[in-house]
Short mmCIF file of N, CA and C in Angstrom, two decimals:
data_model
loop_
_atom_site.label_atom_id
_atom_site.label_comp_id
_atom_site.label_asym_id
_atom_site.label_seq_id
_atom_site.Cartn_x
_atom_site.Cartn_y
_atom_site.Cartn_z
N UNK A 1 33.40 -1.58 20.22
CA UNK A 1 32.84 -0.56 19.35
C UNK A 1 33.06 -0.97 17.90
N UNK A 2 32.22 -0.87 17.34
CA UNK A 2 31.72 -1.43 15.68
C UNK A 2 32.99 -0.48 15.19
N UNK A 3 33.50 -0.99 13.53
CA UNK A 3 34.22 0.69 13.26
C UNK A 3 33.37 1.43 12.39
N UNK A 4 33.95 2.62 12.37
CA UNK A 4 33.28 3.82 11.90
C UNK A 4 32.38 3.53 10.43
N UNK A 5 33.20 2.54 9.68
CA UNK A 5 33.27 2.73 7.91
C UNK A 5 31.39 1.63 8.23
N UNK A 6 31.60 0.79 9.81
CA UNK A 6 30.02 -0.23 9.22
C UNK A 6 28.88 0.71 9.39
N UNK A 7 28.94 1.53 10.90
CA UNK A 7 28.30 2.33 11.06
C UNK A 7 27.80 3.13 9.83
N UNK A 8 28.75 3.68 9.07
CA UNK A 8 28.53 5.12 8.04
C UNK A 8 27.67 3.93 6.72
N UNK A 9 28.24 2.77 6.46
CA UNK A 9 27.75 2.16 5.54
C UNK A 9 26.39 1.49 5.81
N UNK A 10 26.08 1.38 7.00
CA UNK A 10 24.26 0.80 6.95
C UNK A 10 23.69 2.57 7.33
N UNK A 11 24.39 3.14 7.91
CA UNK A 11 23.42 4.73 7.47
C UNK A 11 22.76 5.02 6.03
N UNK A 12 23.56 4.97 4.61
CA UNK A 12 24.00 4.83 3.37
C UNK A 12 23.08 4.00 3.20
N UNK A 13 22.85 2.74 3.85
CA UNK A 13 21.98 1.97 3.19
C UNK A 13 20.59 2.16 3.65
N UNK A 14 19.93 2.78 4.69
CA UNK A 14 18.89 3.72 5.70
C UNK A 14 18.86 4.10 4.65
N UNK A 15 19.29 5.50 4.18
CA UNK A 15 19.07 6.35 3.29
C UNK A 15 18.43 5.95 1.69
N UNK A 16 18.99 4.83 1.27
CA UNK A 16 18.78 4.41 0.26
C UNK A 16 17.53 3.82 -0.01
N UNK A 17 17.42 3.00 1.10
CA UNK A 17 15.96 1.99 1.48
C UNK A 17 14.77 3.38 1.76
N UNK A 18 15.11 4.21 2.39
CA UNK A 18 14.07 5.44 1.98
C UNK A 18 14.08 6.05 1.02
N UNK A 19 14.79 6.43 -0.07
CA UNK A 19 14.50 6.82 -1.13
C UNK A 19 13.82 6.02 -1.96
N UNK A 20 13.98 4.68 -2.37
CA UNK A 20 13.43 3.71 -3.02
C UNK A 20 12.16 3.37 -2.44
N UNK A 21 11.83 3.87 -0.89
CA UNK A 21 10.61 3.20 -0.64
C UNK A 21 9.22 3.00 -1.44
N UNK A 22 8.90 3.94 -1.87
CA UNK A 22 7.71 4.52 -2.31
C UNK A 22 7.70 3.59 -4.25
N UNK A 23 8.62 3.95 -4.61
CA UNK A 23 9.21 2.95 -5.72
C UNK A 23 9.19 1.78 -5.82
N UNK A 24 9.61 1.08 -4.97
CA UNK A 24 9.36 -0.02 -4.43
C UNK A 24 8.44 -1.12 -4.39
N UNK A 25 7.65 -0.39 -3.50
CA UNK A 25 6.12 -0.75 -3.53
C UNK A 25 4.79 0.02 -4.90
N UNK A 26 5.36 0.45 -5.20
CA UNK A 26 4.43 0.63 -6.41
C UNK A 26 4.54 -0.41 -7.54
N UNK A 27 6.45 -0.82 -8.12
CA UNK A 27 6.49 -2.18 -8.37
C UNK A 27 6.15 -3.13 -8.15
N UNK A 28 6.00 -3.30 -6.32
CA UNK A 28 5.45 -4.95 -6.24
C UNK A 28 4.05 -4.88 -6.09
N UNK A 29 3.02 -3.82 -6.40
CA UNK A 29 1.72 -3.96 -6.54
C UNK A 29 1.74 -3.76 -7.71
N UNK A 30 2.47 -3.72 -8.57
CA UNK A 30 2.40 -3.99 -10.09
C UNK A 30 2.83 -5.49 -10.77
N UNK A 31 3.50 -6.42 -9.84
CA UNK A 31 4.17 -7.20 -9.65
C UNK A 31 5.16 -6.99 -10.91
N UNK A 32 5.46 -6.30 -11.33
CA UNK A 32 6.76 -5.86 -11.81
C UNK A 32 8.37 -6.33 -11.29
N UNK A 33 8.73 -7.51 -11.09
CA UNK A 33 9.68 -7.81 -10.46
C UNK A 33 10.91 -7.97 -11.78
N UNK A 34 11.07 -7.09 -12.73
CA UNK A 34 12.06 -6.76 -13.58
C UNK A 34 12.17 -5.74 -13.03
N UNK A 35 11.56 -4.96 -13.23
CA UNK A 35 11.76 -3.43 -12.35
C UNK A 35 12.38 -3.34 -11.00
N UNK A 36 11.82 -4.56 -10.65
CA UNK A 36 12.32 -4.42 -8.94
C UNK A 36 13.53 -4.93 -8.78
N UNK A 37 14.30 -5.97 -9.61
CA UNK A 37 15.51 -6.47 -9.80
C UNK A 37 16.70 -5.41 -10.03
N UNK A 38 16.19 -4.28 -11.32
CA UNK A 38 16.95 -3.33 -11.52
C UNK A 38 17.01 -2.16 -10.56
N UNK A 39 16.57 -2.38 -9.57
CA UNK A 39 17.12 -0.91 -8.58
C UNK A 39 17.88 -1.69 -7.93
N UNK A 40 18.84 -0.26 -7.17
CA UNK A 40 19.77 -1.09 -6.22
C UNK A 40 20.22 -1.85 -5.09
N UNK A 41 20.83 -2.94 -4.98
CA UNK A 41 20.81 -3.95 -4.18
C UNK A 41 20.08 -3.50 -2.70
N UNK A 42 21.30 -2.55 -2.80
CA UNK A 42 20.46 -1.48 -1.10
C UNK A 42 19.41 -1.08 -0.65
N UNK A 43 18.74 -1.37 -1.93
CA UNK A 43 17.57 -0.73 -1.77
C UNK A 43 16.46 -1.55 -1.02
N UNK A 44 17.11 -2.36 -0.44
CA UNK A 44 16.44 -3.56 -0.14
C UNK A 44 16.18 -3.12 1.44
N UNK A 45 15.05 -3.37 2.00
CA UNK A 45 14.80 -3.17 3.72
C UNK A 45 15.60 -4.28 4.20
N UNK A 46 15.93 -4.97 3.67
CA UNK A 46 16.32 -6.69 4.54
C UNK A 46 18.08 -6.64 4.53
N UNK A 47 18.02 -5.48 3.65
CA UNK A 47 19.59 -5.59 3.67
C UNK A 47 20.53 -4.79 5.10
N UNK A 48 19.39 -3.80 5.98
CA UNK A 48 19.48 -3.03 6.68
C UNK A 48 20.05 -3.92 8.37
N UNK A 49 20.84 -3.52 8.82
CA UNK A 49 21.53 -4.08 9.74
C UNK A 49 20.99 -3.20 11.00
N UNK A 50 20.04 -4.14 12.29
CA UNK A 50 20.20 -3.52 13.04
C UNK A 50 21.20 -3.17 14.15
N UNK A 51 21.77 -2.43 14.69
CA UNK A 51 23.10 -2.10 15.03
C UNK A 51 22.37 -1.23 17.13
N UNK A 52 23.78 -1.42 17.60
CA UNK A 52 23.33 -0.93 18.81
C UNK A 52 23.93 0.94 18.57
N UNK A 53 22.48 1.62 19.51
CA UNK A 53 22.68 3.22 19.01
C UNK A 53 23.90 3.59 19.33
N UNK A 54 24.73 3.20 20.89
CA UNK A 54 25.80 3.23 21.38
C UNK A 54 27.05 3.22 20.62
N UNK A 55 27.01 1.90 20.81
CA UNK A 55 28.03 0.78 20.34
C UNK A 55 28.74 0.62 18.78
N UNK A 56 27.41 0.57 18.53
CA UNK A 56 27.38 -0.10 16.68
C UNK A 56 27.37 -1.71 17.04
N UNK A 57 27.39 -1.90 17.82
CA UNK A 57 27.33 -3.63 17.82
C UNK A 57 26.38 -4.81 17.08
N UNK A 58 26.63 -5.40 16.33
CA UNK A 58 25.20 -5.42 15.63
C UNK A 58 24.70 -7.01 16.54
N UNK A 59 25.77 -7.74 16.80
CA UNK A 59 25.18 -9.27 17.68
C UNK A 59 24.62 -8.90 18.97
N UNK A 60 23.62 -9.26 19.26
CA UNK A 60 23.17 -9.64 20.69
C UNK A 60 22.24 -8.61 20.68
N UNK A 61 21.14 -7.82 19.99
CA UNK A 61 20.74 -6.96 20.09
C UNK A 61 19.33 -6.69 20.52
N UNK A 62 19.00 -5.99 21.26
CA UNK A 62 17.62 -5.91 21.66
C UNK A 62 16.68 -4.92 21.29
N UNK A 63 15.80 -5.31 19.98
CA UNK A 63 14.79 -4.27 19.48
C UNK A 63 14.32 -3.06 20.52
N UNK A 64 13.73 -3.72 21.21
CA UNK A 64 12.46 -2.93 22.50
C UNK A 64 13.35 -1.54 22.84
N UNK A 65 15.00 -1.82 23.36
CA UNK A 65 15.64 -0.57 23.64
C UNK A 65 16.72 -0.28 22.47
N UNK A 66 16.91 -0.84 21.91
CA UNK A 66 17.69 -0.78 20.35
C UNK A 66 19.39 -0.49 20.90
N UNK A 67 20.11 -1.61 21.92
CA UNK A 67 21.43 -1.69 22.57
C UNK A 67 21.24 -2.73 22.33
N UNK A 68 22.43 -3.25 22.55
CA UNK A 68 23.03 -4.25 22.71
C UNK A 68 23.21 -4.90 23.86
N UNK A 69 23.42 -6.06 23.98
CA UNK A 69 23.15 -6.91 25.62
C UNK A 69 23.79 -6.26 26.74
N UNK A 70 25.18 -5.99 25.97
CA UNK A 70 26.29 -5.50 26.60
C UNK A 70 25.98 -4.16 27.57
N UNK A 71 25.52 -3.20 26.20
CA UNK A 71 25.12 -1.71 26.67
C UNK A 71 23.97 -1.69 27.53
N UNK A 72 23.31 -2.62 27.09
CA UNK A 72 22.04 -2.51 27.95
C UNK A 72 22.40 -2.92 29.54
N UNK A 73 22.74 -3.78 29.85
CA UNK A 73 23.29 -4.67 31.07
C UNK A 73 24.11 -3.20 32.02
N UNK A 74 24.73 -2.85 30.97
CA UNK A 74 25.59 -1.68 31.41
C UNK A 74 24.75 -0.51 32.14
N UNK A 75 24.03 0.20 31.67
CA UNK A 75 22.97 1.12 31.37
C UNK A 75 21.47 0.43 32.68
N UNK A 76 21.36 -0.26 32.49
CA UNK A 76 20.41 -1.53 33.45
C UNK A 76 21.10 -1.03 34.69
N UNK A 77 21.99 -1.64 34.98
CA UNK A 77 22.62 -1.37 36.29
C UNK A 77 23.26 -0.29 37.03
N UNK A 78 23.19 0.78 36.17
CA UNK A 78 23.60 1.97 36.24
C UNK A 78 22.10 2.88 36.78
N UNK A 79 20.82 2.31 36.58
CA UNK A 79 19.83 2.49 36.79
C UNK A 79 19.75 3.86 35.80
N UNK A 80 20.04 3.78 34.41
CA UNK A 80 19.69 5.22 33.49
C UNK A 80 18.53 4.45 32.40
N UNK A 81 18.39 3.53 32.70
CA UNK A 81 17.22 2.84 31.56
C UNK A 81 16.27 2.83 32.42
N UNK A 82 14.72 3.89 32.23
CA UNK A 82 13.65 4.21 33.13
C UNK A 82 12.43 2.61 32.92
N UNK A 83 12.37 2.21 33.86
CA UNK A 83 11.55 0.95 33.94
C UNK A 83 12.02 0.31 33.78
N UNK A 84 13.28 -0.45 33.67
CA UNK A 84 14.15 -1.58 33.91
C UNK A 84 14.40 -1.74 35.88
N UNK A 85 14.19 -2.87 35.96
CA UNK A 85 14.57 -3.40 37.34
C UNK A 85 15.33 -4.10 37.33
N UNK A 86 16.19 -4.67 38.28
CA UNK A 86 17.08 -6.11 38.33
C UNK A 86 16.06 -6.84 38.97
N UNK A 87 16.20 -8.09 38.52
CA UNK A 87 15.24 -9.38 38.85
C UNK A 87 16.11 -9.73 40.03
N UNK A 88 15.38 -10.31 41.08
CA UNK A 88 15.44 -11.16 41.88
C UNK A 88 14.60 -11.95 42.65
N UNK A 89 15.11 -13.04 43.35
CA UNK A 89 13.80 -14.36 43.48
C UNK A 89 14.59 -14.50 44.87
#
């Protein structure tokens, strides 16, 4: 389990990257990139960590169900993830 302080701090940065959105992009269709330098670092989409919903885990992560290998595997075999099968040959 991730700790609490990474979790709360890429929330913080969610939040931020939506407030600036709209701002943002009005700068870079202005190509205004002084403007865009001076807002804050956070404000950045790229700075945003994707993290597992569970867990907080941020390595090994799988967009499509947004867990982690771990949780997912977990959850997979538990048969609570609807349309997941176990493979076999």
């Amino acid at each position: 389990m991730a700790k609490k302080s990474w979790i709360a701090r890429n929330a913080r940065k969610k939040e931020t990257v939506e407030k600036y959105a709209d701002l943002r992009l009005k700068l870079k269709k202005e190509k205004d990139y002084v403007g865009l330098s001076m807002l804050p670092r956070d404000a950045s989409p790229t700075r945003l960590v994707n993290r597992c919903e569970i867990t907080g885990r941020r390595r090994a992560f799988l967009r499509r169900f947004r867990l982690s290998r771990i949780t997912f595997r977990e959850l997979a075999s538990a048969g609570m993830l609807p349309g997941v099968t176990k493979s076999s040959w």
